[in-house]
Coordinates of C-alpha atoms in Angstrom, one line a residue:
X1 CA -0.1 0.2 0.0
X2 CA 1.4 3.7 -0.6
X3 CA 2.4 5.8 2.4
X4 CA -0.2 8.0 2.3
X5 CA 0.8 11.4 0.8
X6 CA 0.9 13.9 4.1
X7 CA 3.1 11.1 5.8
X8 CA 5.6 11.1 2.8
X9 CA 5.7 15.2 3.2
X10 CA 5.6 15.2 6.5
X11 CA 9.2 12.8 6.0
X12 CA 10.7 15.2 3.7
X13 CA 10.8 18.0 6.4
X14 CA 11.8 16.1 9.0
X15 CA 15.0 15.0 6.8
X16 CA 15.5 18.6 5.5
X17 CA 14.7 20.5 8.9
X18 CA 17.5 18.1 10.9
X19 CA 20.5 18.5 7.6
X20 CA 19.8 21.5 6.2
X21 CA 20.2 21.2 2.1
X22 CA 19.1 18.2 0.9
X23 CA 19.3 17.1 -2.5
X24 CA 16.4 15.6 -4.2
X25 CA 17.9 12.5 -5.5
X26 CA 18.4 11.8 -2.3
X27 CA 14.9 12.2 -0.7
X28 CA 13.6 10.4 -3.6
X29 CA 16.5 7.0 -2.4
X30 CA 15.8 7.5 0.9
X31 CA 12.2 7.4 1.2
X32 CA 12.1 5.1 -1.8
X33 CA 10.1 7.1 -4.6
X34 CA 10.7 8.3 -7.5
X35 CA 12.4 11.6 -8.2
X36 CA 9.3 13.2 -10.2
X37 CA 7.2 12.5 -6.5
X38 CA 9.4 13.9 -4.2
X39 CA 10.1 16.7 -6.9
X40 CA 6.0 17.2 -7.3
X41 CA 6.5 17.4 -2.5
X42 CA 9.0 19.5 -2.4
X43 CA 7.3 22.4 -5.0
X44 CA 3.7 21.9 -2.6
X45 CA 6.1 22.5 0.5
X46 CA 7.1 25.6 -1.1
X47 CA 4.0 26.1 -2.2
X48 CA 3.1 26.4 1.3
X49 CA 6.0 28.5 2.9
X50 CA 7.2 24.8 4.5
X51 CA 10.3 24.3 2.0
X52 CA 12.6 26.6 -0.3
X53 CA 13.1 24.8 -3.9
X54 CA 16.9 25.2 -5.1
X55 CA 18.2 23.5 -8.8
X56 CA 18.0 20.2 -7.7
X57 CA 17.2 20.7 -4.1
X58 CA 14.9 21.1 -1.4
X59 CA 16.1 23.3 1.6
X60 CA 14.5 24.3 5.2
X61 CA 13.1 28.0 5.7
X62 CA 14.9 28.7 8.2
X63 CA 19.1 27.1 7.5
X64 CA 20.4 24.3 9.0
X65 CA 24.2 24.9 10.7
X66 CA 25.9 22.7 9.5
X67 CA 27.9 20.0 12.0
X68 CA 31.0 22.3 14.4
X69 CA 29.9 25.6 12.2
X70 CA 28.1 26.8 15.7
X71 CA 30.0 29.8 17.2
X72 CA 32.5 28.8 19.7
X73 CA 31.7 28.9 23.4
X74 CA 32.2 31.6 25.8
X75 CA 35.5 31.8 27.7
X76 CA 35.1 30.1 30.8
X77 CA 32.3 27.8 29.6
X78 CA 31.9 24.2 29.0
X79 CA 32.3 24.9 25.2
X80 CA 35.4 27.3 25.8
X81 CA 37.8 25.5 24.4
X82 CA 36.4 25.5 21.2
X83 CA 35.8 21.6 21.3
X84 CA 32.2 20.8 20.2
X85 CA 30.2 17.8 20.8
X86 CA 29.8 14.6 19.1
X87 CA 25.6 14.0 18.4
X88 CA 25.1 10.6 16.9
X89 CA 21.4 9.7 15.7
X90 CA 19.9 7.0 13.0
X91 CA 19.3 7.8 9.5
X92 CA 15.3 8.4 8.4
X93 CA 14.8 8.9 12.3
X94 CA 11.8 10.9 12.2
X95 CA 11.3 10.5 15.9
X96 CA 14.3 10.7 17.1
X97 CA 15.3 13.8 15.1
X98 CA 12.9 15.7 17.2
X99 CA 15.2 14.6 20.0
X100 CA 17.6 15.8 18.3
X101 CA 16.7 19.1 18.3
X102 CA 15.8 18.7 21.5
X103 CA 20.0 18.8 22.4
X104 CA 20.8 21.3 20.2
X105 CA 18.8 23.6 21.5
X106 CA 20.4 23.6 25.1
X107 CA 24.0 23.1 23.6
X108 CA 23.5 26.2 21.3
X109 CA 21.8 28.2 24.4
X110 CA 25.2 26.7 25.7
X111 CA 27.3 28.2 23.3
X112 CA 28.5 24.1 23.3
X113 CA 29.6 23.4 19.7
X114 CA 28.0 20.0 18.0
X115 CA 28.8 17.5 15.7
X116 CA 26.1 16.0 14.3
X117 CA 26.7 12.4 12.7
X118 CA 24.2 11.2 11.2
X119 CA 24.4 7.0 11.2
X120 CA 23.7 5.2 8.1
X121 CA 21.0 2.0 8.6
X122 CA 24.1 -0.6 8.2
X123 CA 25.1 -2.9 10.7
X124 CA 27.9 -1.0 13.4
X125 CA 27.4 2.0 11.8
X126 CA 27.8 4.2 14.8
X127 CA 31.3 2.5 15.9
X128 CA 33.6 4.5 12.8
X129 CA 31.4 8.3 13.3
X130 CA 31.8 8.1 16.8
X131 CA 36.4 7.5 16.6
X132 CA 36.1 9.9 13.8
X133 CA 34.5 12.6 16.3
X134 CA 36.5 11.7 18.9
X135 CA 39.6 12.2 16.7
X136 CA 38.5 15.2 15.5
X137 CA 38.7 16.5 19.4
X138 CA 35.2 15.7 21.0
X139 CA 35.1 16.5 24.4
X140 CA 31.7 14.6 24.8
X141 CA 29.1 12.3 23.6
X142 CA 25.2 12.3 23.3
X143 CA 23.9 9.2 21.4
X144 CA 20.7 6.8 20.1
X145 CA 22.6 3.8 18.7
X146 CA 19.7 1.6 16.1
X147 CA 19.7 -1.1 18.5
X148 CA 17.2 -3.1 15.7
X149 CA 18.5 -6.0 17.8
X150 CA 19.4 -7.3 21.5
X151 CA 22.9 -8.8 19.5
X152 CA 23.3 -5.5 17.9
X153 CA 23.2 -3.5 20.9
X154 CA 25.4 -6.3 22.4
X155 CA 28.4 -5.7 20.0
X156 CA 28.0 -2.3 20.5
X157 CA 28.8 -2.1 24.5
X158 CA 32.5 -2.5 24.8
X159 CA 33.5 -0.2 23.2
X160 CA 30.6 2.2 23.9
X161 CA 31.6 1.8 27.5
X162 CA 35.5 3.0 26.7
X163 CA 35.2 5.9 24.2
X164 CA 36.7 8.0 27.2
X165 CA 34.3 10.9 27.0
X166 CA 31.2 12.1 29.0
X167 CA 28.4 10.0 26.9
X168 CA 25.0 10.5 27.9
X169 CA 22.4 7.2 25.8
X170 CA 19.2 9.5 24.5
X171 CA 16.4 6.8 24.6
X172 CA 18.1 4.3 25.4
X173 CA 18.2 2.1 28.0
X174 CA 20.5 -0.7 27.9
X175 CA 20.5 -4.2 29.4
X176 CA 20.7 -4.4 33.9
X177 CA 24.1 -5.3 34.4
X178 CA 25.2 -5.2 30.7
X179 CA 28.5 -3.2 30.3
X180 CA 26.8 0.0 29.5
X181 CA 24.7 -0.5 32.5
X182 CA 26.4 2.2 34.6
X183 CA 26.4 4.7 31.5
X184 CA 25.0 7.9 31.6
X185 CA 21.7 8.3 30.1
X186 CA 18.1 10.2 29.9
X187 CA 14.9 7.8 27.9
X188 CA 11.0 7.7 28.0
X189 CA 9.3 5.7 30.4
X190 CA 7.5 3.2 28.1
X191 CA 6.3 1.2 30.4
X192 CA 4.1 4.0 31.4
X193 CA 3.4 4.7 28.0
X194 CA 2.2 1.5 27.1
X195 CA -0.3 2.2 30.7
X196 CA -1.8 4.9 29.7
X197 CA -2.9 3.5 26.5
X198 CA -4.5 0.6 27.8
X199 CA -5.9 1.9 30.8
X200 CA -7.7 4.3 28.0
X201 CA -8.9 1.5 26.7
X202 CA -10.0 -0.3 29.6
X203 CA -11.8 3.2 31.3
X204 CA -13.9 3.4 28.0
X205 CA -15.1 -0.1 28.6
X206 CA -13.2 -2.3 25.7
X207 CA -12.4 -6.0 27.4
X208 CA -11.0 -6.8 24.6
X209 CA -7.4 -5.5 22.6
X210 CA -3.8 -6.3 20.4
X211 CA -1.4 -4.6 19.9
X212 CA -0.2 -4.9 16.5
X213 CA 3.9 -3.5 17.5
X214 CA 6.9 -3.8 15.2
X215 CA 10.4 -5.3 16.9
X216 CA 13.1 -3.5 15.4
X217 CA 14.1 -1.2 18.5
X218 CA 14.7 -0.9 22.0
X219 CA 11.5 1.5 22.2
X220 CA 9.7 -1.5 19.9
X221 CA 10.5 -4.2 22.7
X222 CA 9.7 -2.8 25.4
X223 CA 6.0 -1.7 24.6
X224 CA 5.4 -5.3 23.6
X225 CA 6.6 -6.6 27.1
X226 CA 4.9 -4.3 28.8
X227 CA 1.2 -4.7 26.8
X228 CA 2.3 -7.9 27.6
X229 CA 2.2 -7.3 31.8
X230 CA 0.2 -4.4 32.0
X231 CA -2.7 -7.1 29.6
X232 CA -2.7 -10.1 32.0
X233 CA -2.5 -8.5 35.0
X234 CA -5.6 -6.4 34.1
X235 CA -8.7 -8.3 35.5
X236 CA -10.9 -6.5 33.0
X237 CA -8.7 -7.1 30.0
X238 CA -10.4 -10.9 28.7
X239 CA -8.7 -11.1 25.9
X240 CA -5.0 -9.7 24.6
X241 CA -2.2 -10.7 22.0
X242 CA 0.0 -9.4 20.2
X243 CA 1.3 -9.3 16.0
X244 CA 3.9 -7.4 14.2
X245 CA 2.6 -4.5 12.5
X246 CA 3.7 -4.4 9.6
X247 CA 6.2 -7.0 7.4
X248 CA 9.0 -3.9 7.8
X249 CA 8.7 -4.4 12.2
X250 CA 11.0 -7.4 12.0
X251 CA 14.9 -7.1 12.3
X252 CA 16.9 -8.6 10.0
X253 CA 20.0 -10.3 11.4
X254 CA 22.2 -8.6 13.2
X255 CA 26.8 -9.2 12.6
X256 CA 27.4 -12.1 13.6
X257 CA 30.1 -12.9 17.1
X258 CA 31.9 -17.0 16.6
X259 CA 28.7 -19.2 18.1
X260 CA 26.6 -16.3 18.7
X261 CA 23.2 -17.5 17.4
X262 CA 21.6 -15.9 14.6
X263 CA 18.1 -13.5 14.7
X264 CA 15.7 -15.2 12.1
X265 CA 15.0 -12.2 9.7
X266 CA 11.5 -12.2 7.8
X267 CA 10.8 -13.8 4.7
X268 CA 11.6 -12.1 1.6
X269 CA 8.3 -10.3 0.0
X270 CA 9.2 -9.4 -3.9
X271 CA 5.6 -7.4 -3.8
X272 CA 5.8 -6.0 -0.6
X273 CA 2.5 -6.6 1.1
X274 CA 1.9 -9.8 0.6
X275 CA 3.3 -10.5 4.7
X276 CA 1.4 -7.3 5.3
X277 CA -0.7 -7.9 9.1
X278 CA -4.2 -9.1 8.1
X279 CA -5.3 -6.7 11.5
X280 CA -9.6 -6.7 10.5
X281 CA -9.5 -10.9 10.0
X282 CA -7.6 -11.2 13.4
X283 CA -9.7 -8.6 15.6
X284 CA -12.7 -10.3 14.9
X285 CA -10.9 -14.2 15.1
X286 CA -10.3 -12.5 18.9
X287 CA -13.3 -11.0 19.1
X288 CA -11.3 -7.7 20.0
X289 CA -13.1 -4.0 19.7
X290 CA -9.2 -2.0 20.0
X291 CA -5.9 -2.0 19.4
X292 CA -2.4 -0.5 20.4
X293 CA -0.7 0.3 17.3
X294 CA 3.5 1.5 16.6
X295 CA 4.4 3.2 15.4
X296 CA 3.0 6.0 14.4
X297 CA 3.9 5.8 10.3
X298 CA 2.7 1.5 11.0
X299 CA -0.6 3.0 12.6
X300 CA -2.0 4.8 9.8
X301 CA -1.6 2.4 7.2
X302 CA -3.5 -0.1 9.7
X303 CA -6.1 2.0 10.1
X304 CA -6.0 2.5 6.3
X305 CA -6.3 -1.5 5.9
X306 CA -8.8 -1.3 8.6
X307 CA -11.4 0.1 6.3
X308 CA -10.5 -2.0 3.0
X309 CA -11.9 -4.9 5.2
X310 CA -14.3 -3.2 6.2
X311 CA -13.8 -2.2 9.5
X312 CA -14.6 2.0 10.8
X313 CA -12.4 3.5 13.3
X314 CA -13.3 4.4 15.8
X315 CA -17.0 3.0 14.9
X316 CA -15.8 -0.6 15.2
X317 CA -12.0 -0.2 16.2
X318 CA -10.6 2.4 18.5
X319 CA -7.0 2.4 18.2
X320 CA -4.9 4.6 20.2
X321 CA -1.1 4.9 18.2
X322 CA 2.3 4.9 19.4
X323 CA 5.1 7.9 18.9
X324 CA 2.6 11.0 18.0
X325 CA 5.0 12.1 15.1
X326 CA 2.7 12.3 11.9
X327 CA -0.3 10.4 14.0
X328 CA -2.5 13.4 14.9
X329 CA -2.0 14.2 10.6
X330 CA -4.2 11.0 9.8
X331 CA -7.4 11.4 8.1
X332 CA -9.2 9.6 11.3
X333 CA -7.3 12.0 13.3
X334 CA -5.8 9.3 16.5
X335 CA -5.1 9.1 20.1
X336 CA -1.8 8.7 20.9
X337 CA 1.4 7.5 23.7
X338 CA 3.3 11.1 23.3
X339 CA 6.5 10.3 24.6
X340 CA 8.8 13.3 25.9
X341 CA 10.3 13.5 22.8
X342 CA 12.6 17.0 22.7
X343 CA 12.3 16.7 26.8
X344 CA 14.4 13.3 26.7
X345 CA 16.9 15.6 24.4
X346 CA 17.2 18.5 26.3
X347 CA 17.6 16.3 29.1
X348 CA 20.6 14.4 28.1
X349 CA 22.5 17.4 26.5
X350 CA 21.7 18.7 30.1
X351 CA 23.1 16.2 31.6
X352 CA 26.4 15.9 29.3
X353 CA 27.0 19.4 30.3
X354 CA 26.7 19.4 34.0
X355 CA 29.9 16.3 33.3
X356 CA 32.1 18.6 31.5
X357 CA 31.4 21.6 33.3
X358 CA 34.3 20.1 35.9
X359 CA 32.2 21.4 38.8
X360 CA 32.0 19.8 42.3
X361 CA 29.5 16.7 42.4
X362 CA 30.1 16.7 38.7
X363 CA 32.0 13.5 38.5
X364 CA 29.2 11.9 40.8
X365 CA 26.9 9.0 40.9
X366 CA 25.3 7.8 37.6
X367 CA 22.4 8.9 36.3
X368 CA 19.9 7.4 34.7
X369 CA 16.5 9.7 33.9
X370 CA 13.0 8.4 33.2
X371 CA 10.4 10.7 31.9
X372 CA 7.1 10.6 31.7
X373 CA 4.9 9.9 28.4
X374 CA 1.5 11.6 27.9
X375 CA -2.1 10.6 26.7
X376 CA -3.2 12.7 23.3
X377 CA -6.9 12.2 23.4
X378 CA -7.9 12.9 19.5
X379 CA -11.1 11.0 17.8
X380 CA -9.9 7.3 17.4
X381 CA -10.9 6.2 19.9
X382 CA -14.3 6.0 22.0
X383 CA -16.3 4.3 24.3
X384 CA -17.5 0.8 23.6
X385 CA -21.4 0.0 23.3
X386 CA -22.4 -3.5 24.4
X387 CA -25.2 -4.5 21.7
X388 CA -29.0 -5.7 23.3
X389 CA -29.5 -9.4 22.8

């Protein structure tokens, strides 16, 4: 199924606003659509004043400073020697781009120079970027590794624990007892976010709930585990189940180490939609009246598929999305759990600046900070009406 136009344009805006000028051909390759389609999108976004168009490129309305071009810090401040903070986030990740912008605001206000590195989707992409940043003299590191599967996460533990400069993980919580357990981190409390979704649906009278979620990030895995725990513990929930939200929601095999078990990759899908989850059929099979959908793009696509299967939201099925990046843009705006994305970035940057300040207490105990998501109520969930017998 084609991605809705408004979602694609939101993704274009996210990329351009985070990187600055981007070639139309690069946008087409990253979004997996034709150059003609991207050109039309850029022209429309330019017409409504959200982008500027150049010769073969799309530009933000306000120019994005290039990495390491932020003015040098004032004397006596954390960045006063002209060194930079390295900021590493995955490419094509609009959720974490909001976190990036939150961190950037704090760092720029402090006068700290920023060296922004966008990690490609290939396995182990973050390590060479961090090593390059350190070689260039970075004094600190803010990083949100992709960690598509458990193995890729574990393979980062050794080198990331030994970078030698103050480091703060953003929106990542390492496995308890791991080499990174004692590393500063700031993330959303996704257990609480999942609780908000389930509690809202239960309060509306829903007793049979399905979770359609991804399985290719630490957030996705946390949400899946939290949903199972919460639904099983709620006596009001009579039936619950989980399913992958899309064929692409399963991580492929990560880099292998001798003796390490390989994670199974999904079956190839040459037609792109043959293995898509039939959520309408699952709802009917389970007698479910509500669904929690992670993340936003998958949620909007699944709502479209529900309509094609004769299930209308919220008339026949109430829906709560998880992420709230583009949930409000659907033809039916989706009620959504909204992790505090920008606030995560700000808090992480503030913690890193505290570590870099060198003041009394700046080398104190490791901090593992969690911020609570909120629930944005829109039009996709309603009270369950029990038909009269």
